[in-house]
Short mmCIF file of C-alpha atoms in Angstrom, two decimals:
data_model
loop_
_atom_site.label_atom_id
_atom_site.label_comp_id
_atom_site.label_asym_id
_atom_site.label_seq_id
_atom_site.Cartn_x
_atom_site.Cartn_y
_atom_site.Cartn_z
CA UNK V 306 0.00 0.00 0.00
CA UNK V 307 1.24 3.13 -0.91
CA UNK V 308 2.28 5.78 1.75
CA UNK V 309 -0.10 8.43 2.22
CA UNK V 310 1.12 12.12 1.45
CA UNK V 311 1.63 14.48 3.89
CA UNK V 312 -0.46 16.71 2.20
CA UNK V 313 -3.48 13.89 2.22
CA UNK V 314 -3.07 13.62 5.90
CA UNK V 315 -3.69 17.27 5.98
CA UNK V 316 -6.81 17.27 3.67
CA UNK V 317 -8.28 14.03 5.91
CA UNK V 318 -7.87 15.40 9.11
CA UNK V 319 -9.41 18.73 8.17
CA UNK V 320 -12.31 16.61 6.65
CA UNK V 321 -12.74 14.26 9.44
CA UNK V 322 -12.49 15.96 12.43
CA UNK V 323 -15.94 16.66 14.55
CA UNK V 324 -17.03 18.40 16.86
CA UNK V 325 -17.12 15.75 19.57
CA UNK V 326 -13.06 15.84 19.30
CA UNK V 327 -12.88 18.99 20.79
CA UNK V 328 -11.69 19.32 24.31
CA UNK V 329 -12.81 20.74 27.24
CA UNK V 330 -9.30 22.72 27.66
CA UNK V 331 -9.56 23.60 23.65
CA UNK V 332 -13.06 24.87 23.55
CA UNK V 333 -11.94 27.19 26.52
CA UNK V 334 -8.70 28.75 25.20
CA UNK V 335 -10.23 29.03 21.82
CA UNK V 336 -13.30 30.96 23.40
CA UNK V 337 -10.53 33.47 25.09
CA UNK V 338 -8.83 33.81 21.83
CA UNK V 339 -11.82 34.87 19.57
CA UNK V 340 -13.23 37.39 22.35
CA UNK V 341 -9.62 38.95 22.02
CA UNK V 342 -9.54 38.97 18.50
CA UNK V 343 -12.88 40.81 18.14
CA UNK V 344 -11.29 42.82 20.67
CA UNK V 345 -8.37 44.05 18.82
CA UNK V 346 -10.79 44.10 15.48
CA UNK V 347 -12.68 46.74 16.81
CA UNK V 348 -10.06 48.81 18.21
CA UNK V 349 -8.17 48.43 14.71
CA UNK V 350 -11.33 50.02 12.93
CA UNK V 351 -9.57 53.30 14.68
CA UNK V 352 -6.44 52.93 12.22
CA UNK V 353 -5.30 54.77 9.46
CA UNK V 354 -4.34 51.22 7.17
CA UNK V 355 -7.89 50.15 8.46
CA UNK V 356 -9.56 53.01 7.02
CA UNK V 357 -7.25 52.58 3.96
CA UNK V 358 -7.99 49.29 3.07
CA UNK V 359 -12.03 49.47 3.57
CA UNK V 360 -11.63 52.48 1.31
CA UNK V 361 -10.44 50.62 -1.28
CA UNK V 362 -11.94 47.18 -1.12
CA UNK V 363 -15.25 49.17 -1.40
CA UNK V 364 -14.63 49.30 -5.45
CA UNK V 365 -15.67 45.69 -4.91
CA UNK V 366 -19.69 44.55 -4.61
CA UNK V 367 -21.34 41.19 -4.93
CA UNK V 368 -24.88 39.97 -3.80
CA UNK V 369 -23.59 38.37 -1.23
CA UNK V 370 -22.19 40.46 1.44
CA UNK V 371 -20.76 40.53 5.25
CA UNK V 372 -20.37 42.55 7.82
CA UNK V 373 -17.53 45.02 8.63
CA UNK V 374 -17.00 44.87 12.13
CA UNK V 375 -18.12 47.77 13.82
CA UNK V 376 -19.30 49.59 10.25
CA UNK V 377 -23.04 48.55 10.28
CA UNK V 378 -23.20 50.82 7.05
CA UNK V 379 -20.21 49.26 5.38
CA UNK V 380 -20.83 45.42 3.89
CA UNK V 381 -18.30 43.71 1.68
CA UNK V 382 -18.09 40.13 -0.37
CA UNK V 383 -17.12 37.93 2.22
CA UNK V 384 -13.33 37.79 0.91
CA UNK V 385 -13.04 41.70 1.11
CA UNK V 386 -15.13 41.47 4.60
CA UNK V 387 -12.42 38.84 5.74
CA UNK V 388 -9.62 40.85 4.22
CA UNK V 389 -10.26 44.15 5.87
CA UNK V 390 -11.11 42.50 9.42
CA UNK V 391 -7.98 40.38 9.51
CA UNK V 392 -6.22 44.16 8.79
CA UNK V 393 -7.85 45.29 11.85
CA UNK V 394 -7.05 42.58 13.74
CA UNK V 395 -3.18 43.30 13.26
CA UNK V 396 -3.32 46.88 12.67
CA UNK V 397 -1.94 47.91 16.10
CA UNK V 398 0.24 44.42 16.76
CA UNK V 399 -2.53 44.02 19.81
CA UNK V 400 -3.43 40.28 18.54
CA UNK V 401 -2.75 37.06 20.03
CA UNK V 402 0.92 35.64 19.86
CA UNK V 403 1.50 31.38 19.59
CA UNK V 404 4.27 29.11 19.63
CA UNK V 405 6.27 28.13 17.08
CA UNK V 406 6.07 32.00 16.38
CA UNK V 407 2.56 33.05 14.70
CA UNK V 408 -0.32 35.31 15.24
CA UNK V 409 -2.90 32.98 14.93
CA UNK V 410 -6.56 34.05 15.31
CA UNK V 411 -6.45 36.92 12.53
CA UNK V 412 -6.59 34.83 9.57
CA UNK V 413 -8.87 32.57 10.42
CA UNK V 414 -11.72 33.95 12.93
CA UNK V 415 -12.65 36.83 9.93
CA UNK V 416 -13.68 33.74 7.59
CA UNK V 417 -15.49 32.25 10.12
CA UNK V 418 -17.10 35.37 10.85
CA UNK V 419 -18.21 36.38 6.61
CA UNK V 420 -18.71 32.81 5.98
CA UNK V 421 -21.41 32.38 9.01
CA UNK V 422 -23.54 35.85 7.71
CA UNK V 423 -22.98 35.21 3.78
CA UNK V 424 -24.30 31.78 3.53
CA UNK V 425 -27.74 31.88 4.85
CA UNK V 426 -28.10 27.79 5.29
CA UNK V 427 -27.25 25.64 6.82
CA UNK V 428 -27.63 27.45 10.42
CA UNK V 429 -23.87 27.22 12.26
CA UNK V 430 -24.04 27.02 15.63
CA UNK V 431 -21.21 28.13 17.58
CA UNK V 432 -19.74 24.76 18.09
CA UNK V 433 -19.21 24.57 13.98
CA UNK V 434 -17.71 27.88 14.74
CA UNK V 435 -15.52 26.49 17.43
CA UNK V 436 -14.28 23.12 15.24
CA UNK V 437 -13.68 25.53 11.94
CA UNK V 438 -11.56 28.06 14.39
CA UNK V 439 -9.67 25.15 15.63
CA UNK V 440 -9.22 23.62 12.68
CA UNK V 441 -7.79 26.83 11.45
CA UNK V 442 -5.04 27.17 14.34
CA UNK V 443 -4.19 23.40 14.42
CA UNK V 444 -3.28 23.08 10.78
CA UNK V 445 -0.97 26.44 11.45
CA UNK V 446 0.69 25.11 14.47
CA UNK V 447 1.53 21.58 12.68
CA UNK V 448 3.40 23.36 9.89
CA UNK V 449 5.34 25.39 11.91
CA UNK V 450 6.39 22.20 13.57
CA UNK V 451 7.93 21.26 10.44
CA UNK V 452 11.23 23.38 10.80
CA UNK V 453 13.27 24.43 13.55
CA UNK V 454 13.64 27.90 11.85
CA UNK V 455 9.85 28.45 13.07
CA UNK V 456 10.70 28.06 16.42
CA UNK V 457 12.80 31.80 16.54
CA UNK V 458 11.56 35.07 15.72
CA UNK V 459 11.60 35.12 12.49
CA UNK V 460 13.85 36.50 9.94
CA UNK V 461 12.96 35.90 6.03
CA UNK V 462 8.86 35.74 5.92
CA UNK V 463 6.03 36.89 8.57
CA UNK V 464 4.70 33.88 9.80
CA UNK V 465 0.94 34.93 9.32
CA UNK V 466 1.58 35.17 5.50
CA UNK V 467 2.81 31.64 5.15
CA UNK V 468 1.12 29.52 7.70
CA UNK V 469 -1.61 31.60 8.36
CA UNK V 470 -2.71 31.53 4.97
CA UNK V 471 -3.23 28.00 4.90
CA UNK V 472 -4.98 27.62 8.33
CA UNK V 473 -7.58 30.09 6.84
CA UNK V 474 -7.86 27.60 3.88
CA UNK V 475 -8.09 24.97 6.36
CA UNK V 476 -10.59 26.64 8.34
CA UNK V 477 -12.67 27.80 5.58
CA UNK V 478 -12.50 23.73 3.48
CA UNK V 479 -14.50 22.80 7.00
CA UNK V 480 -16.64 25.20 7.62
CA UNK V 481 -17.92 25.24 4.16
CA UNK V 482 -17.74 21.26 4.15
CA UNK V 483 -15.36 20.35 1.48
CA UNK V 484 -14.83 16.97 0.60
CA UNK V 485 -11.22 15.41 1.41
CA UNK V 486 -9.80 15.74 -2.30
CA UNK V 487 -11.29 19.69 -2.11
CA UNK V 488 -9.53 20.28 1.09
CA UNK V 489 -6.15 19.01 -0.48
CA UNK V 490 -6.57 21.47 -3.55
CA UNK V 491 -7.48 24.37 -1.20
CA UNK V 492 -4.57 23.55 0.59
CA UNK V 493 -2.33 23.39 -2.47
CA UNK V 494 -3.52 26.70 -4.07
CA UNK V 495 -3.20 28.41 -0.68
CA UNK V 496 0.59 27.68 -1.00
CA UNK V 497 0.72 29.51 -3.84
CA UNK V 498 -0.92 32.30 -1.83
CA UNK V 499 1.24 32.08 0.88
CA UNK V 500 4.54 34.72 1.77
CA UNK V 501 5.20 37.76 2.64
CA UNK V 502 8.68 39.42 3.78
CA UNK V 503 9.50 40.86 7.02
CA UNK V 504 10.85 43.94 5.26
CA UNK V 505 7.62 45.34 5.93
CA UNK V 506 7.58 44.86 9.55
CA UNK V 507 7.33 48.39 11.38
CA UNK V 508 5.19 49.81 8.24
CA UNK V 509 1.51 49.90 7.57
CA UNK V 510 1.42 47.05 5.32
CA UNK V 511 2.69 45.04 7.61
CA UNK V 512 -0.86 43.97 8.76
CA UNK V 513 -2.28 43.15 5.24
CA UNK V 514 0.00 40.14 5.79
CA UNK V 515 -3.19 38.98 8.30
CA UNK V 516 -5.98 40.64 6.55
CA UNK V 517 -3.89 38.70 3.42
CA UNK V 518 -4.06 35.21 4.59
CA UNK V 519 -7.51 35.51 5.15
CA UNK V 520 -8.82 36.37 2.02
CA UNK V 521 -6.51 33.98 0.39
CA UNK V 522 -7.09 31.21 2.24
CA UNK V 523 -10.92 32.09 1.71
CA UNK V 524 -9.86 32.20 -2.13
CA UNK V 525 -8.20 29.13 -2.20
CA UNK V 526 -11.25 27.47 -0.50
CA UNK V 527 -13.93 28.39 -2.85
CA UNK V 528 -11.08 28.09 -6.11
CA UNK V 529 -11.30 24.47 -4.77
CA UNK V 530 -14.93 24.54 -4.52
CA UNK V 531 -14.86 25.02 -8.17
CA UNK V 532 -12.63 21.96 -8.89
CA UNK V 533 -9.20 24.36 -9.41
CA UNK V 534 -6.39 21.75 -9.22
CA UNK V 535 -2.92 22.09 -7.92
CA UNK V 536 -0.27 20.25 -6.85
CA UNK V 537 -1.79 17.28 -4.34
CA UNK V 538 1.93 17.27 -2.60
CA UNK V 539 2.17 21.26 -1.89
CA UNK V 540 3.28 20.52 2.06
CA UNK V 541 5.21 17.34 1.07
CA UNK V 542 7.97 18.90 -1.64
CA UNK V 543 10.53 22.01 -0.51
CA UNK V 544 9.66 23.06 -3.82
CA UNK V 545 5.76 23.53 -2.16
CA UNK V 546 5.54 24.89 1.43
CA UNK V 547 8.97 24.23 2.19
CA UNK V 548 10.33 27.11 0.13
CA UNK V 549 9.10 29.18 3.06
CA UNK V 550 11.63 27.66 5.58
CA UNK V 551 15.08 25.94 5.90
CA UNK V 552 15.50 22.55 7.15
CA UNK V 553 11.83 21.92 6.19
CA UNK V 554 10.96 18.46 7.53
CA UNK V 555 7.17 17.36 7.09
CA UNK V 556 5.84 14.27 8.85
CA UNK V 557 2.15 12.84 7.55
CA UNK V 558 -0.10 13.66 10.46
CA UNK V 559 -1.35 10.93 12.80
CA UNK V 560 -4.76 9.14 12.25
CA UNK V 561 -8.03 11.18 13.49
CA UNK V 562 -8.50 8.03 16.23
CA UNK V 563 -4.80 9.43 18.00
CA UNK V 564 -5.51 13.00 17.10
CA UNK V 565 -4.40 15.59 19.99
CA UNK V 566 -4.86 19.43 19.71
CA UNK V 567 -1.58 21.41 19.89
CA UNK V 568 -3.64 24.09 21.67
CA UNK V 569 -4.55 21.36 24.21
CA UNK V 570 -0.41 21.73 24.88
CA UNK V 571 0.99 24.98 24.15
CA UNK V 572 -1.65 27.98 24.97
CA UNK V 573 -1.23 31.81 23.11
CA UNK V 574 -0.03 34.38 24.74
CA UNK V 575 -2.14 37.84 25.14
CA UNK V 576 -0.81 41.56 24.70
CA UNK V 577 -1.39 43.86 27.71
CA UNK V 578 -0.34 46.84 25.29
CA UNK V 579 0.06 47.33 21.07
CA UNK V 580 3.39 46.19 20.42
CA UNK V 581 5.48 43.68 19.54
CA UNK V 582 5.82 40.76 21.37
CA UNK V 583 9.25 40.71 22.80
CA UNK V 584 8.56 44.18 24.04
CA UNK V 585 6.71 42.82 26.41
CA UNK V 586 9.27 41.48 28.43
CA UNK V 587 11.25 45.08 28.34
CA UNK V 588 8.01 47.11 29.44
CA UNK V 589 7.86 44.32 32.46
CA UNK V 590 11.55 44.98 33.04
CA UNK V 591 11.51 48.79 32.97
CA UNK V 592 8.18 48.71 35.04
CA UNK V 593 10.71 47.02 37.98
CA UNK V 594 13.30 49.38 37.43
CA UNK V 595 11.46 52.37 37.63
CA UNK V 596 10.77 51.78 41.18
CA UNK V 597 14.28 51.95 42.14
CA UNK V 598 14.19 55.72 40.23
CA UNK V 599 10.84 57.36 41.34
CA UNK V 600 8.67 57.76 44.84
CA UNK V 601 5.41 58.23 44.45
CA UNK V 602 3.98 60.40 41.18
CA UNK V 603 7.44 62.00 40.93
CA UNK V 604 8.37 62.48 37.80
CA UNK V 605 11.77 60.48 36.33
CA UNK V 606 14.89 62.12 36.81
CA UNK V 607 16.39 62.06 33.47
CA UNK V 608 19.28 64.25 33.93
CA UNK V 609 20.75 62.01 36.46
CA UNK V 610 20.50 59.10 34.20
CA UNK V 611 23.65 58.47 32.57
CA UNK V 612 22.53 55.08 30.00
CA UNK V 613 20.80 52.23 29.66
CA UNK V 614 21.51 48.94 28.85
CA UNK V 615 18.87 46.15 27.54
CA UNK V 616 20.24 42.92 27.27
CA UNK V 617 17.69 41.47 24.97
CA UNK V 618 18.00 39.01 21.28
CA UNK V 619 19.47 40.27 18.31
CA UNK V 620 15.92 40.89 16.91
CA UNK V 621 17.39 43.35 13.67
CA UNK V 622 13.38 44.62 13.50
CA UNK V 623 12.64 45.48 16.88
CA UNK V 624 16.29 47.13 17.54
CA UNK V 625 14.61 50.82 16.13
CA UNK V 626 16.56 53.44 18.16
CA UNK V 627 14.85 56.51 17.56
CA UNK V 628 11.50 55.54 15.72
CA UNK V 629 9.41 58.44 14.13
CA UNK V 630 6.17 56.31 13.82
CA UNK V 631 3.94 54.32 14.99
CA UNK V 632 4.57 51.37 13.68
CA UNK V 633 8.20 52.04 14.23
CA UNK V 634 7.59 52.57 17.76
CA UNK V 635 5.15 49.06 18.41
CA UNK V 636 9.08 47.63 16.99
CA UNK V 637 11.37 49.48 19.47
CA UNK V 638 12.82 47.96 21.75
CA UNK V 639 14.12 51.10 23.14
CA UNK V 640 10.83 53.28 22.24
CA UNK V 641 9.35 50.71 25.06
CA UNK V 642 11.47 50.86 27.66
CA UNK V 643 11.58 54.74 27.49
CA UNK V 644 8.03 55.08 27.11
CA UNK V 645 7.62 52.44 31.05
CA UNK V 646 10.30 54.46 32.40
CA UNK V 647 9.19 58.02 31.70
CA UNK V 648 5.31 57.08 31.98
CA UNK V 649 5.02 53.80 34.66
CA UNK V 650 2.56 52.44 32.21
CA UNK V 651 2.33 51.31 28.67
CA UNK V 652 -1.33 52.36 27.39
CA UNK V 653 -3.14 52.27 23.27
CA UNK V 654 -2.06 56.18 22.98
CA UNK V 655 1.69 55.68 24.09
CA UNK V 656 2.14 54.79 19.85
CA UNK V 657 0.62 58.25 19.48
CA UNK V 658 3.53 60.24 17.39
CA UNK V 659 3.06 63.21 19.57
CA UNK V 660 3.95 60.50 21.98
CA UNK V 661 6.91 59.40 20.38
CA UNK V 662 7.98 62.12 19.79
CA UNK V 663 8.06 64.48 23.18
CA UNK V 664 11.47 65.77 24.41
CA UNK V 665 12.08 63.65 27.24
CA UNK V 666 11.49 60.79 25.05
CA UNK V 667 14.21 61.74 22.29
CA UNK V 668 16.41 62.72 25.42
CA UNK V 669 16.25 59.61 27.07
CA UNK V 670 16.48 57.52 23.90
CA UNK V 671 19.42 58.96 23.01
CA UNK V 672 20.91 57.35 26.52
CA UNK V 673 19.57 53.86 25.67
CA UNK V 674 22.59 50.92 24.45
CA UNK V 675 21.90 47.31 23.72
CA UNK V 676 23.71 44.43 24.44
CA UNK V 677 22.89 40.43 22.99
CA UNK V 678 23.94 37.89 25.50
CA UNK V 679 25.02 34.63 23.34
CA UNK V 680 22.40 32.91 25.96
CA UNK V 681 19.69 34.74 25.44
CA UNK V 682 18.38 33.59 21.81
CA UNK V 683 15.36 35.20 19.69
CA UNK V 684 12.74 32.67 21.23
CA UNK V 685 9.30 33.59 22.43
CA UNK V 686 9.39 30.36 24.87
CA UNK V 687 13.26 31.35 26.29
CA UNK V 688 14.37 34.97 25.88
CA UNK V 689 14.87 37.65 28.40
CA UNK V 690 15.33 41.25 29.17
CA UNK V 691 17.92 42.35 31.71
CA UNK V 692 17.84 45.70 31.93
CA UNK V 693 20.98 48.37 33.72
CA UNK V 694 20.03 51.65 34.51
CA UNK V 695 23.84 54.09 35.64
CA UNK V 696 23.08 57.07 37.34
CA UNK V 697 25.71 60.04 37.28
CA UNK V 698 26.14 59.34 40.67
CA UNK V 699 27.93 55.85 39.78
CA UNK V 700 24.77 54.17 41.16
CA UNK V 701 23.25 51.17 39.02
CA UNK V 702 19.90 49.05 39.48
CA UNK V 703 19.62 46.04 37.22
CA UNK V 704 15.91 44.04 36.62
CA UNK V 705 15.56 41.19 34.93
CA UNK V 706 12.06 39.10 33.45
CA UNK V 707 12.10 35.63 32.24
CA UNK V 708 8.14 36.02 32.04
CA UNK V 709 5.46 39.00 31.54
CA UNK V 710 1.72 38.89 32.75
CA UNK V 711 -0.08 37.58 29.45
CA UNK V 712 2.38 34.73 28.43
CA UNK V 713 1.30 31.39 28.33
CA UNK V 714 3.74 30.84 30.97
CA UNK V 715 1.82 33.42 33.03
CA UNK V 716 -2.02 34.08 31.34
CA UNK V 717 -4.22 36.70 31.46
CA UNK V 718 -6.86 36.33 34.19
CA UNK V 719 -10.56 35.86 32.35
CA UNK V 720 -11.42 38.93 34.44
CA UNK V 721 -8.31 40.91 32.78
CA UNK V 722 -9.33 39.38 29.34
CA UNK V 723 -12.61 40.84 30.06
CA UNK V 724 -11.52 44.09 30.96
CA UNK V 725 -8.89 44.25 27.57
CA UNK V 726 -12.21 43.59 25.21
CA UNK V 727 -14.09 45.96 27.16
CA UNK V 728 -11.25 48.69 26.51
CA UNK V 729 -11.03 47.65 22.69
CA UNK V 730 -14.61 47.64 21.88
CA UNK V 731 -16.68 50.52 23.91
CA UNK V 732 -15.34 53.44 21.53
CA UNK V 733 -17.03 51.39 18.71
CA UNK V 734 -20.03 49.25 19.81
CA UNK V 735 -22.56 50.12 22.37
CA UNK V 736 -22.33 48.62 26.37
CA UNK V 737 -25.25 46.88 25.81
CA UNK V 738 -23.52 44.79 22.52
CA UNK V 739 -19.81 44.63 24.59
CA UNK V 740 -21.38 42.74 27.37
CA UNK V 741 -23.73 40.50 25.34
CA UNK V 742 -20.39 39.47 23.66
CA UNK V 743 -18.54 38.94 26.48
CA UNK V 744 -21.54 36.63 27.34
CA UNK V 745 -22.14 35.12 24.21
CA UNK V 746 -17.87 33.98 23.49
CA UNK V 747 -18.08 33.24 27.00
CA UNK V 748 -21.09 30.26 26.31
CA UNK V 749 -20.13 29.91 22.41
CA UNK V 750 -20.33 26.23 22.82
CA UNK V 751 -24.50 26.55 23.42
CA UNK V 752 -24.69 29.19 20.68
CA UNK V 753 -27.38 27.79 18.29
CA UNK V 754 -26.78 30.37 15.74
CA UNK V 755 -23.34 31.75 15.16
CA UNK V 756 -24.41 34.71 13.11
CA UNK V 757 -25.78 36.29 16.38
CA UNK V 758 -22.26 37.05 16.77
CA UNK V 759 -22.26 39.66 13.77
CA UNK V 760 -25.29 41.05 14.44
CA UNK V 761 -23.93 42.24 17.81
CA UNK V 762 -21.11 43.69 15.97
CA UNK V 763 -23.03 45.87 13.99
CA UNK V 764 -24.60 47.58 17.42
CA UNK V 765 -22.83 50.76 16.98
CA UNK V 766 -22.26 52.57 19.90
CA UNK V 767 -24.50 55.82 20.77
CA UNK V 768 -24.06 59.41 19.67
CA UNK V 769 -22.87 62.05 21.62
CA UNK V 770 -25.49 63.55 21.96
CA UNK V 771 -29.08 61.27 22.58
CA UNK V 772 -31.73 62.06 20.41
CA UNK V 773 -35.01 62.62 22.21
CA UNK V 774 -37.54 60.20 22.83
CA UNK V 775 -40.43 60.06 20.81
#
């Protein structure tokens, strides 16, 4: 009998799975994951790329249509709808964060979310949603498995482009039921989708690579729909997939009988503010620090600071020393250690330029040095931040954080979740629509109809100024 492809495995476990293989500890973290992704969504309708992108993917109509999240006058065909929401999602850097390096929810929960308004039957109920969305994430996490290069912070392609892609293929071939042989040819044309460079990091197209891979992978789902053929061994060849990383190494996936999530094992870390991951582990480093430099509300005594050290990875685009915009600053190390220092917290307006670009900011930047200990590597699951502080005075405090608040190491409280969505959403839905999505992710299991969920996000929230009652 002839070994099965690596690429069929992929195609029959997307196929076969069910809902009654989801776990307890998967429908849970998956729940957490969406309500933060909506989160972020609606915060990113704030952006200048989001307003950018919806202007122009307006050119394109269709009869069927889906919601804009938080634009109940703005409906797109569902590719544009998914396109535009995964740019929101990633606009500010604010989404979710997994291991082997990806941010994984963007690409796939925005075709999840078109897909459940624009086809009007079969009903979905939120456990389709749930199986789809996991799906989506599982098929991402196995092919970053696949190379030891996806383990680091990457260097040559964002990893949303290239795996995310094909998760939202993935996720799309189940939710719209594809047979096995569909789900391989969706998977093969979303290859061909797949890539984009980390050149762009720091810019404002760096979040198309999200809003990207889920239109594509939406794409490649209905091109297979409509019997498009490509090549059935995509993931198997380094020629296929493996052009996106070295030392590619694919394994056929195990039968659907042994199947175990890789969410079930490794959780996603959450963002506490809009930036980069590995800044994360600065801010919580300066935070310490700053104690040893302040009492009280007094402000930080920059003259008496002499430098700064941050022993952090050699991460080439997060190492920005003086950036002059926001996106620049979200990818600074030193922007974010400045910005905890001077401030004591890290909020959505620190990336504001008139932020970045205050006095005492450019003066204390100027006093900020790195340093790249050969032990500390560019890993999400191993790096640190040490961080020196020498005063004029010869003194010198030293902090160091092996974890942040938020990491899977250390997660986010539900309350603290809560509280994050809360933030994101109230500028752009009502209370009354916040909380009955907090409620509804939080039972999404029992959801009969999934589509509720976009009919909440189309509550906008109240004017200024009420209008009188009739």
């Amino acid at each position: 009998m002839m070994l099965k492809s690596v690429t069929e495995s992929f195609a029959k476990v997307i196929h076969g799975l069910k809902v009654g293989h989801l776990t307890d500890r998967v429908i849970q973290r998956s729940k957490r994951m969406v309500l933060d992704a909506l989160g972020v969504g609606l915060l990113g309708t704030s952006t200048e790329v989001f307003h950018k992108v919806s202007r122009y993917s307006k050119i394109y109509s269709s009869n069927v249509s889906s919601t804009v999240w938080g634009q109940p006058e703005l409906r797109l065909p569902p590719t544009y709808a998914a396109f535009v929401n995964g740019v929101a999602i990633h606009s500010m850097d604010f989404d979710d964060t997994w291991y082997p390096a990806t941010h994984p929810s963007g690409p796939v929960l925005p075709v999840l979310m078109a897909l459940s308004e624009a086809l009007p039957s079969p009903k979905y109920s939120g456990l389709d949603l749930l199986l789809a969305f996991n799906v989506g994430i599982e098929v991402q996490g196995r092919l970053l498995r696949f190379s030891k290069e996806a383990y680091d912070i990457p260097k040559r392609f964002h990893p949303p482009s290239v795996v995310g892609t094909l998760g939202s293929a993935a996720a799309a071939s189940k939710f719209l039921g594809l047979s096995v042989t569909e789900c391989q040819e969706a998977l093969a044309i979303a290859v061909s989708y797949a890539g984009a460079p980390m050149a762009n990091a720091a810019t404002q197209t760096k979040p198309l690579h999200a809003g990207n891979a889920a239109r594509h992978g939406l794409e490649a789902a209905f091109l297979a729909m409509l019997g498009l053929q490509g090549n059935k061994r995509a993931l198997d060849l380094e020629t296929g997939f493996g052009a996106f990383y070295a030392n590619y190494s694919p394994k056929v996936l195990p039968d659907l009988d042994s199947h175990t999530w890789l969410l079930d094992k490794q959780d996603v870390a959450f963002k506490r503010f809009p930036a980069h991951l590995a800044t994360h582990w600065v801010a919580d480093t300066a935070a310490s620090l700053r104690r040893h430099l302040v009492s009280d509300e007094a402000l930080l005594p920059i003259d008496r600071i002499e430098r700064i050290v941050l022993r952090i990875p050699d991460v080439q685009y997060v190492n920005r020393p003086f950036p002059s915009s926001e996106h620049e600053a979200r990818h600074s190390f030193q922007y974010v250690a400045c910005a905890m220092l001077l401030d004591a917290a890290i909020t959505v307006p620190a990336f504001h330029k008139h932020q970045i670009n205050r006095p005492q900011v450019r003066q204390l930047l100027g006093k900020v040095e790195l340093e790249h200990p050969r032990d500390n590597l560019p890993n999400f699951n191993s790096l640190y931040c040490e961080m020196s502080v020498a005063l004029k005075d010869g003194a010198i405090f030293t902090e160091r954080s092996d974890t942040f608040y938020g990491h899977w190491r250390k997660p986010l409280s539900q309350k603290d979740l809560q509280e994050k969505f809360r933030a994101n959403s109230c500028r752009t839905l009502s209370c009354h629509a916040v909380e009955r999505l907090i409620e509804t992710v939080g039972n999404l299991e029992d959801l009969e109809d999934c589509s509720v969920l976009t009919t909440l996000l189309k509550e906008p929230s109240p004017p200024k100024i009420a209008s009188k009652s009739i």
